[in-house]
CSV table of C-alpha atoms in Angstrom, one decimal:
chain,number,residue,atom,x,y,z
Z,1,MET,CA,0.0,0.1,0.5
Z,2,SER,CA,2.8,2.1,0.5
Z,3,ASP,CA,3.9,4.9,-2.4
Z,4,TRP,CA,2.8,5.7,-5.5
Z,5,LYS,CA,2.9,2.8,-7.5
Z,6,LEU,CA,2.8,4.1,-11.2
Z,7,LEU,CA,0.3,2.1,-13.4
Z,8,ASN,CA,0.2,3.4,-16.6
Z,9,THR,CA,1.8,5.4,-19.1
Z,10,SER,CA,1.0,6.4,-22.9
Z,11,THR,CA,3.5,8.9,-24.9
Z,12,ALA,CA,1.0,10.5,-27.8
Z,13,SER,CA,2.3,12.2,-30.7
Z,14,GLY,CA,0.3,14.2,-32.8
Z,15,ALA,CA,-3.0,11.7,-31.0
Z,16,SER,CA,-6.8,13.1,-30.3
Z,17,SER,CA,-7.4,12.0,-26.8
Z,18,VAL,CA,-5.7,10.1,-24.9
Z,19,GLU,CA,-7.5,7.8,-22.2
Z,20,PHE,CA,-6.6,5.8,-19.0
Z,21,THR,CA,-9.6,3.1,-18.8
Z,22,ASP,CA,-9.0,0.9,-15.2
Z,23,LEU,CA,-10.4,3.4,-12.4
Z,24,THR,CA,-9.8,0.4,-9.9
Z,25,GLY,CA,-7.7,-0.8,-7.5
Z,26,TYR,CA,-7.3,1.7,-5.8
Z,27,LYS,CA,-8.7,4.8,-3.5
Z,28,ILE,CA,-7.1,7.8,-5.0
Z,29,PHE,CA,-5.1,8.4,-8.6
Z,30,LYS,CA,-2.6,10.3,-9.4
Z,31,PHE,CA,-2.4,11.9,-13.1
Z,32,VAL,CA,0.8,13.5,-13.9
Z,33,PHE,CA,1.5,15.6,-17.7
Z,34,ILE,CA,4.5,15.9,-19.2
Z,35,ASP,CA,5.6,18.2,-22.2
Z,36,VAL,CA,1.1,19.2,-22.9
Z,37,ASN,CA,2.2,20.2,-26.8
Z,38,PRO,CA,-1.2,20.7,-29.1
Z,39,ALA,CA,-1.1,20.9,-32.8
Z,40,THR,CA,-3.1,23.4,-33.0
Z,41,ASP,CA,-2.2,27.0,-31.2
Z,42,SER,CA,-3.8,28.2,-28.1
Z,43,THR,CA,-6.0,25.3,-26.8
Z,44,ASN,CA,-7.5,24.2,-23.9
Z,45,PHE,CA,-5.8,21.2,-21.9
Z,46,GLN,CA,-9.0,19.8,-21.2
Z,47,MET,CA,-10.3,16.4,-18.7
Z,48,GLU,CA,-13.4,14.3,-18.9
Z,49,GLY,CA,-14.7,10.9,-17.6
Z,50,SER,CA,-17.1,7.7,-17.7
Z,51,THR,CA,-19.5,5.8,-16.4
Z,52,GLY,CA,-20.4,3.8,-19.5
Z,53,SER,CA,-20.1,6.5,-21.7
Z,54,PHE,CA,-18.4,9.8,-21.8
Z,55,GLY,CA,-19.8,13.3,-20.5
Z,56,VAL,CA,-20.9,13.3,-16.8
Z,57,THR,CA,-22.2,16.5,-14.9
Z,58,LYS,CA,-19.9,18.1,-13.5
Z,59,THR,CA,-19.4,21.3,-10.8
Z,60,THR,CA,-15.9,22.6,-10.9
Z,61,THR,CA,-14.1,25.8,-10.1
Z,62,ALA,CA,-11.4,27.4,-12.1
Z,63,PHE,CA,-8.8,30.1,-10.7
Z,64,SER,CA,-4.9,31.1,-12.1
Z,65,ALA,CA,-1.8,32.9,-12.3
Z,66,TYR,CA,-0.3,34.3,-15.1
Z,67,HIS,CA,2.9,36.9,-15.7
Z,68,TYR,CA,4.1,38.3,-19.6
Z,69,GLU,CA,8.1,37.6,-20.7
Z,70,SER,CA,7.8,41.1,-21.0
Z,71,ASP,CA,6.7,41.8,-18.0
Z,72,SER,CA,3.9,43.8,-19.2
Z,73,GLY,CA,0.9,42.1,-17.2
Z,74,ALA,CA,0.7,39.4,-14.4
Z,75,ALA,CA,-2.5,38.6,-12.2
Z,76,LEU,CA,-4.2,35.6,-10.2
Z,77,GLY,CA,-7.5,35.7,-11.0
Z,78,TYR,CA,-10.9,33.4,-10.8
Z,79,GLU,CA,-11.2,32.2,-14.2
Z,80,ALA,CA,-14.8,31.9,-15.1
Z,81,GLY,CA,-14.5,31.0,-18.4
Z,82,HIS,CA,-13.3,27.2,-17.7
Z,83,ASP,CA,-15.3,26.5,-14.5
Z,84,LEU,CA,-18.5,24.6,-14.4
Z,85,ALA,CA,-21.9,24.2,-13.1
Z,86,GLN,CA,-23.6,20.7,-13.6
Z,87,SER,CA,-22.1,20.5,-17.1
Z,88,THR,CA,-21.3,18.1,-18.6
Z,89,SER,CA,-18.9,20.2,-21.0
Z,90,PRO,CA,-15.1,18.9,-20.6
Z,91,GLN,CA,-13.3,20.2,-17.9
Z,92,PRO,CA,-10.5,22.3,-19.3
Z,93,LEU,CA,-7.1,21.7,-17.0
Z,94,SER,CA,-5.3,25.2,-18.5
Z,95,GLY,CA,-5.5,28.1,-19.9
Z,96,SER,CA,-4.7,28.2,-24.2
Z,97,VAL,CA,-1.0,27.2,-24.5
Z,98,GLY,CA,1.1,27.6,-27.7
Z,99,ASN,CA,1.9,25.0,-30.2
Z,100,GLY,CA,5.3,26.1,-30.6
Z,101,ALA,CA,8.2,23.9,-31.2
Z,102,ASP,CA,9.2,25.1,-27.0
Z,103,GLU,CA,5.7,25.5,-25.3
Z,104,CYS,CA,3.6,23.3,-24.3
Z,105,ALA,CA,2.3,22.5,-20.6
Z,106,ALA,CA,2.7,20.7,-17.2
Z,107,GLY,CA,0.9,19.8,-14.6
Z,108,GLU,CA,-0.6,16.7,-12.2
Z,109,LEU,CA,-4.4,15.6,-11.1
Z,110,HIS,CA,-5.2,14.1,-8.2
Z,111,LEU,CA,-8.8,11.9,-8.5
Z,112,PHE,CA,-10.1,10.6,-5.5
Z,113,ASN,CA,-12.1,7.1,-5.0
Z,114,PRO,CA,-13.5,6.8,-8.5
Z,115,SER,CA,-15.3,3.7,-7.8
Z,116,SER,CA,-17.2,5.0,-4.8
Z,117,THR,CA,-20.8,4.0,-5.2
Z,118,THR,CA,-22.1,6.3,-2.7
Z,119,TYR,CA,-20.5,9.7,-2.9
Z,120,VAL,CA,-19.4,12.2,-5.7
Z,121,LYS,CA,-16.2,11.9,-7.3
Z,122,ASN,CA,-13.5,15.4,-5.6
Z,123,PHE,CA,-10.6,16.0,-7.8
Z,124,TYR,CA,-8.2,18.4,-8.6
Z,125,SER,CA,-4.6,20.3,-10.5
Z,126,LYS,CA,-2.5,22.4,-10.8
Z,127,LEU,CA,-0.5,22.9,-14.4
Z,128,ASN,CA,2.1,25.8,-15.8
Z,129,LEU,CA,1.9,26.5,-19.3
Z,130,TYR,CA,3.9,28.3,-22.4
Z,131,GLY,CA,0.8,30.3,-23.3
Z,132,SER,CA,1.0,31.5,-27.5
Z,133,ASP,CA,1.5,34.6,-26.6
Z,134,ASN,CA,4.1,34.5,-24.1
Z,135,HIS,CA,3.5,34.3,-21.2
Z,136,THR,CA,3.2,31.6,-18.0
Z,137,GLY,CA,-0.2,30.7,-16.7
Z,138,ASN,CA,-0.6,28.7,-13.6
Z,139,TRP,CA,-3.8,27.0,-13.4
Z,140,PHE,CA,-5.9,25.5,-10.7
Z,141,ILE,CA,-9.0,23.4,-11.2
Z,142,ALA,CA,-11.1,22.0,-8.6
Z,143,GLY,CA,-14.5,20.1,-8.3
Z,144,TYR,CA,-15.8,16.7,-8.4
Z,145,PHE,CA,-18.3,14.1,-10.9
Z,146,ASN,CA,-21.7,14.8,-10.0
Z,147,THR,CA,-22.4,11.0,-9.6
Z,148,THR,CA,-22.8,8.3,-7.5
Z,149,SER,CA,-22.0,5.8,-10.7
Z,150,ALA,CA,-18.6,4.6,-10.3
Z,151,VAL,CA,-16.2,6.3,-13.2
Z,152,SER,CA,-14.4,4.1,-14.7
Z,153,ALA,CA,-12.5,5.6,-17.2
Z,154,VAL,CA,-10.6,10.0,-18.0
Z,155,ARG,CA,-9.8,10.6,-21.0
Z,156,PHE,CA,-7.4,13.7,-21.5
Z,157,SER,CA,-7.5,16.3,-24.8
Z,158,MET,CA,-6.9,19.8,-26.5
Z,159,SER,CA,-10.3,21.4,-26.5
Z,160,SER,CA,-8.9,21.6,-30.4
Z,161,GLY,CA,-6.5,19.8,-32.8
Z,162,ASN,CA,-4.5,17.3,-31.8
Z,163,MET,CA,-1.6,17.0,-29.2
Z,164,ASP,CA,2.0,15.3,-28.1
Z,165,ALA,CA,2.5,15.1,-24.7
Z,166,VAL,CA,3.8,11.8,-21.8
Z,167,ILE,CA,0.7,11.0,-19.5
Z,168,LYS,CA,1.2,8.4,-15.8
Z,169,GLN,CA,-1.0,7.3,-13.7
Z,170,TYR,CA,-0.5,6.8,-10.2
Z,171,GLY,CA,-2.1,4.9,-8.1
Z,172,LEU,CA,-2.3,4.7,-4.1
Z,173,VAL,CA,-3.3,3.8,-0.8
Z,174,ALA,CA,-4.1,-0.3,-2.8
Z,175,SER,CA,-7.9,-0.8,-2.1
Q,1,MET,CA,8.1,18.1,-4.7
Q,2,SER,CA,7.1,14.3,-3.0
Q,3,GLY,CA,9.8,11.3,-2.9
Q,4,LYS,CA,8.6,7.9,-2.4
Q,5,LEU,CA,6.5,7.8,0.3
Q,6,THR,CA,5.7,5.2,3.2
Q,7,LEU,CA,2.6,3.6,4.5
Q,8,ILE,CA,2.3,4.1,8.4
Q,9,SER,CA,-0.8,3.7,9.3
Q,10,SER,CA,-4.1,4.3,8.2
Q,11,ALA,CA,-8.1,4.4,10.0
Q,12,THR,CA,-11.2,4.3,9.2
Q,13,ALA,CA,-13.7,6.7,10.6
Q,14,SER,CA,-17.6,5.2,10.9
Q,15,GLY,CA,-19.4,7.3,13.5
Q,16,SER,CA,-16.2,8.8,14.8
Q,17,ALA,CA,-15.3,11.7,17.1
Q,18,SER,CA,-12.2,12.6,15.5
Q,19,VAL,CA,-9.0,10.7,13.8
Q,20,SER,CA,-6.0,11.2,15.5
Q,21,PHE,CA,-2.1,10.0,14.8
Q,22,THR,CA,-0.7,9.8,17.8
Q,23,SER,CA,1.9,7.4,16.8
Q,24,GLY,CA,4.3,7.6,14.2
Q,25,ILE,CA,5.1,11.0,14.0
Q,26,ASP,CA,8.5,11.2,15.0
Q,27,SER,CA,12.0,12.2,13.3
Q,28,THR,CA,11.9,9.3,11.1
Q,29,TYR,CA,11.1,12.0,8.1
Q,30,ASP,CA,11.6,14.9,7.3
Q,31,GLU,CA,8.4,15.2,5.9
Q,32,TYR,CA,4.7,13.6,6.1
Q,33,GLN,CA,1.9,13.3,4.5
Q,34,LEU,CA,-2.4,13.0,5.0
Q,35,TRP,CA,-4.5,11.9,2.3
Q,36,PHE,CA,-8.1,11.7,3.7
Q,37,VAL,CA,-10.7,10.1,1.6
Q,38,ASP,CA,-14.3,10.7,1.4
Q,39,MET,CA,-14.1,12.6,4.7
Q,40,HIS,CA,-18.3,12.8,5.4
Q,41,PRO,CA,-20.0,14.7,7.9
Q,42,ALA,CA,-22.7,13.5,10.3
Q,43,THR,CA,-24.0,17.4,10.9
Q,44,ASN,CA,-24.2,19.3,8.1
Q,45,GLY,CA,-22.9,21.9,7.4
Q,46,ALA,CA,-19.4,20.7,9.6
Q,47,ASN,CA,-16.3,22.0,8.9
Q,48,LEU,CA,-13.1,19.9,8.0
Q,49,THR,CA,-10.9,20.5,11.1
Q,50,VAL,CA,-6.6,19.4,11.9
Q,51,ASP,CA,-4.6,19.7,14.6
Q,52,PHE,CA,-1.2,19.3,16.0
Q,53,SER,CA,-0.5,18.1,19.8
Q,54,ILE,CA,3.1,18.5,21.5
Q,55,SER,CA,3.4,15.3,24.4
Q,56,GLY,CA,0.2,14.2,23.2
Q,57,THR,CA,-2.1,17.3,24.0
Q,58,PHE,CA,-3.7,18.0,21.8
Q,59,GLY,CA,-4.8,21.9,21.7
Q,60,SER,CA,-3.0,23.5,23.0
Q,61,THR,CA,-0.8,24.3,19.4
Q,62,THR,CA,-0.4,27.8,18.5
Q,63,LYS,CA,-0.7,28.5,15.0
Q,64,THR,CA,-1.0,31.1,12.3
Q,65,THR,CA,-2.5,30.2,9.0
Q,66,THR,CA,-3.6,31.2,6.1
Q,67,PHE,CA,-7.1,30.8,4.2
Q,68,PHE,CA,-8.4,30.7,0.4
Q,69,MET,CA,-10.7,29.6,-1.6
Q,70,ALA,CA,-12.7,29.3,-5.0
Q,71,TYR,CA,-15.6,28.8,-4.9
Q,72,GLN,CA,-18.9,27.8,-7.2
Q,73,ASN,CA,-22.6,27.2,-6.6
Q,74,GLU,CA,-24.1,24.4,-8.8
Q,75,PRO,CA,-26.7,27.0,-10.0
Q,76,GLY,CA,-23.5,28.8,-11.6
Q,77,THR,CA,-24.7,32.1,-10.0
Q,78,ASP,CA,-21.6,32.4,-7.7
Q,79,ALA,CA,-18.2,31.8,-8.4
Q,80,GLY,CA,-15.1,33.2,-7.0
Q,81,VAL,CA,-11.6,32.8,-5.6
Q,82,THR,CA,-10.7,34.5,-2.6
Q,83,TYR,CA,-8.9,34.8,0.7
Q,84,VAL,CA,-11.4,34.4,3.7
Q,85,SER,CA,-9.9,36.0,7.4
Q,86,SER,CA,-12.8,34.8,9.5
Q,87,ARG,CA,-11.3,31.2,8.9
Q,88,ASP,CA,-7.8,31.3,9.1
Q,89,LEU,CA,-5.8,31.8,12.7
Q,90,ALA,CA,-2.9,34.0,14.4
Q,91,GLN,CA,-1.3,32.9,17.5
Q,92,SER,CA,-4.3,30.8,17.9
Q,93,THR,CA,-4.9,27.4,19.7
Q,94,SER,CA,-7.6,26.9,17.3
Q,95,ALA,CA,-8.2,22.9,15.4
Q,96,GLN,CA,-7.0,25.0,11.7
Q,97,GLU,CA,-10.1,24.5,9.3
Q,98,ILE,CA,-9.3,22.6,6.3
Q,99,ALA,CA,-12.5,22.5,4.3
Q,100,PHE,CA,-15.6,24.3,5.5
Q,101,ASN,CA,-19.6,24.2,5.8
Q,102,ILE,CA,-19.6,20.1,4.0
Q,103,GLY,CA,-23.0,18.9,3.1
Q,104,ASN,CA,-24.2,15.7,4.7
Q,105,VAL,CA,-26.6,14.7,2.0
Q,106,ALA,CA,-26.2,11.0,0.6
Q,107,ASP,CA,-23.5,11.8,-1.5
Q,108,GLN,CA,-21.5,14.4,-0.7
Q,109,CYS,CA,-18.3,14.8,0.8
Q,110,ALA,CA,-14.9,16.0,0.6
Q,111,SER,CA,-11.5,14.7,0.0
Q,112,GLY,CA,-7.5,16.4,-0.1
Q,113,GLY,CA,-4.4,16.2,1.1
Q,114,LEU,CA,-2.1,18.0,4.4
Q,115,SER,CA,1.7,18.0,4.3
Q,116,LEU,CA,3.5,18.6,7.4
Q,117,PHE,CA,6.6,18.8,7.4
Q,118,SER,CA,10.0,18.4,10.2
Q,119,PRO,CA,8.0,18.0,13.4
Q,120,SER,CA,10.1,16.6,15.0
Q,121,SER,CA,12.4,19.4,14.7
Q,122,THR,CA,13.3,21.5,18.0
Q,123,SER,CA,14.3,24.2,16.9
Q,124,LYS,CA,12.1,25.7,14.3
Q,125,VAL,CA,8.3,26.2,13.3
Q,126,LYS,CA,6.4,23.3,11.2
Q,127,HIS,CA,4.9,24.7,8.3
Q,128,PHE,CA,2.4,23.0,7.3
Q,129,TYR,CA,-0.2,23.1,3.9
Q,130,SER,CA,-3.8,21.3,2.9
Q,131,ARG,CA,-5.3,21.9,-0.3
Q,132,VAL,CA,-9.3,20.1,0.2
Q,133,GLN,CA,-11.9,19.8,-2.3
Q,134,GLY,CA,-15.2,19.7,-0.9
Q,135,TYR,CA,-19.1,19.2,-2.5
Q,136,HIS,CA,-20.3,22.4,0.7
Q,137,LYS,CA,-23.9,22.3,1.9
Q,138,GLN,CA,-27.3,23.4,0.2
Q,139,GLU,CA,-27.1,27.7,1.2
Q,140,GLY,CA,-30.5,29.2,0.4
Q,141,ALA,CA,-31.2,29.4,-3.4
Q,142,ASN,CA,-27.7,29.6,-4.2
Q,143,GLY,CA,-27.6,25.3,-3.9
Q,144,GLU,CA,-24.4,23.5,-3.4
Q,145,TYR,CA,-21.4,24.5,-3.5
Q,146,THR,CA,-17.9,23.3,-5.3
Q,147,GLU,CA,-14.6,24.2,-2.9
Q,148,ASP,CA,-11.5,24.2,-3.3
Q,149,VAL,CA,-9.5,25.1,-0.1
Q,150,TYR,CA,-6.3,25.7,0.7
Q,151,ALA,CA,-5.1,26.5,4.6
Q,152,ALA,CA,-1.2,26.7,4.9
Q,153,GLY,CA,0.5,27.9,8.2
Q,154,TYR,CA,2.8,26.9,11.5
Q,155,CYS,CA,2.9,25.6,14.5
Q,156,ASN,CA,4.2,27.8,16.1
Q,157,THR,CA,6.5,25.7,19.1
Q,158,THR,CA,10.2,24.8,18.9
Q,159,SER,CA,8.3,22.0,21.0
Q,160,ALA,CA,8.1,18.7,18.6
Q,161,ILE,CA,4.4,17.8,16.8
Q,162,ASP,CA,3.9,14.3,17.6
Q,163,GLY,CA,0.0,14.2,16.8
Q,164,VAL,CA,-2.2,15.2,14.2
Q,165,LYS,CA,-5.4,15.4,14.8
Q,166,PHE,CA,-8.7,15.7,12.0
Q,167,VAL,CA,-12.7,16.4,13.8
Q,168,PHE,CA,-15.4,18.2,12.1
Q,169,SER,CA,-16.5,21.1,14.0
Q,170,SER,CA,-19.6,20.2,14.6
Q,171,GLY,CA,-20.8,16.3,14.9
Q,172,ASN,CA,-19.1,13.3,13.9
Q,173,ILE,CA,-17.8,12.0,10.9
Q,174,ASP,CA,-20.0,10.3,9.7
Q,175,THR,CA,-17.3,8.5,6.7
Q,176,GLY,CA,-13.6,8.5,5.8
Q,177,ASN,CA,-10.5,6.7,5.1
Q,178,ILE,CA,-6.9,8.4,6.2
Q,179,TYR,CA,-4.1,7.4,5.8
Q,180,LEU,CA,-0.6,9.0,7.1
Q,181,TYR,CA,2.8,8.8,5.4
Q,182,GLY,CA,6.3,9.5,5.3
Q,183,VAL,CA,8.3,11.3,2.9
Q,184,SER,CA,11.4,10.2,1.8
C-alpha cells in the first residue's frame, strides 16, 4: 500500500486524446502531464470522465496566476470561462497553451475514489503552461463528478486539434 | 515535489468523533503527508479541522495560518477565489479548518491532502499546508457549492509535534479514510 505506484504511461504523438480505462484498485489516482504540446495554437488541455460513456456532470472552480515575459502584465484571478456548473462538458485543466516548438503545459491531477458508488468524486489539478503570447500561466482546477456511479475512465485531450504529451497514471492506497 | 511515500498507518472513520494519529510522527521523516478520502460529516455544514499535538496534548499548539479558496455554486450564479479572514488563525490554539460547510447529504464528501514538515524539529516552527476539494452544503436559494480550499501555516513552537487529529466542528465523522505517509 505504500508509495505512488506507476500504473500506466501513455506517450501521445499527434493524438486526438488519451484515455485511461482502469480506475479500479486504488483510493487515490494521480495523473502527471509532461510536455503537453498542442497541434493547434492557443488551445486548452482538458479532461473528461466516463461512467460508461463520457460526459459526466461536473461542478468545478478555476483560477490562475499569469505573468508575461515582457513583464507587461501579471495577476491572480478567478477564471469564470473555465469552470463548470452542473455541466457535462469537458473540464479545461489549463488556459490557452501555445503550439510553438518549445511551448507546452505540465502538471498533475488527483482523483479520489472514482469507484465509489456512494459519494461524488472529488478531484483537483495544478498545471503550468507556456502561452502562445509568451506568458506563464499557473492553473488551479477543482470540483467533483456529480454522480454516485463509478467513474471508470478518464480522457485527456485538447479543446481543438491533436497533441503530443506524456501522461502517467499513478495509484495510491490499494483498495 | 514528493519523494517516496511509506505508509505509516491508516484509519477508517465510522461515526467517529475524531481521527487521531498519535504515533509514527517523529524524526524518521522530514515530511509527512496525510491523505483523506470521502470525508462525510454526520452534521450538515460541518467544518473539517486539523490540530497538532505536543507531548500528546491537542488543543494547545499555537498556529498562524492562511486560508483561501475558490468556490462555485451548482446553478453557476456565484463563483470566485477569495481569502477568508474568518477562517485563518493568528497565534491561536484553535483547530485549523481545512474545509468548511461540508454537506451531509448521502453523496456529499470532501477529499484532499495535507503535508507537515519536520515535525520533530526542536529549533524551528512546523510548516504545514493542505488542499481539499469539498462538496459544500446547500446554501438556500444559491444551492450547493464546490469548494477548493487551501490552508497553510505553521505551528509556532520549537517543541516537537507528535500527533495530528482530524475533527468535524460539529458532530461525528460519519465516514472517511485517512492515511499517514512518511516521505523520504
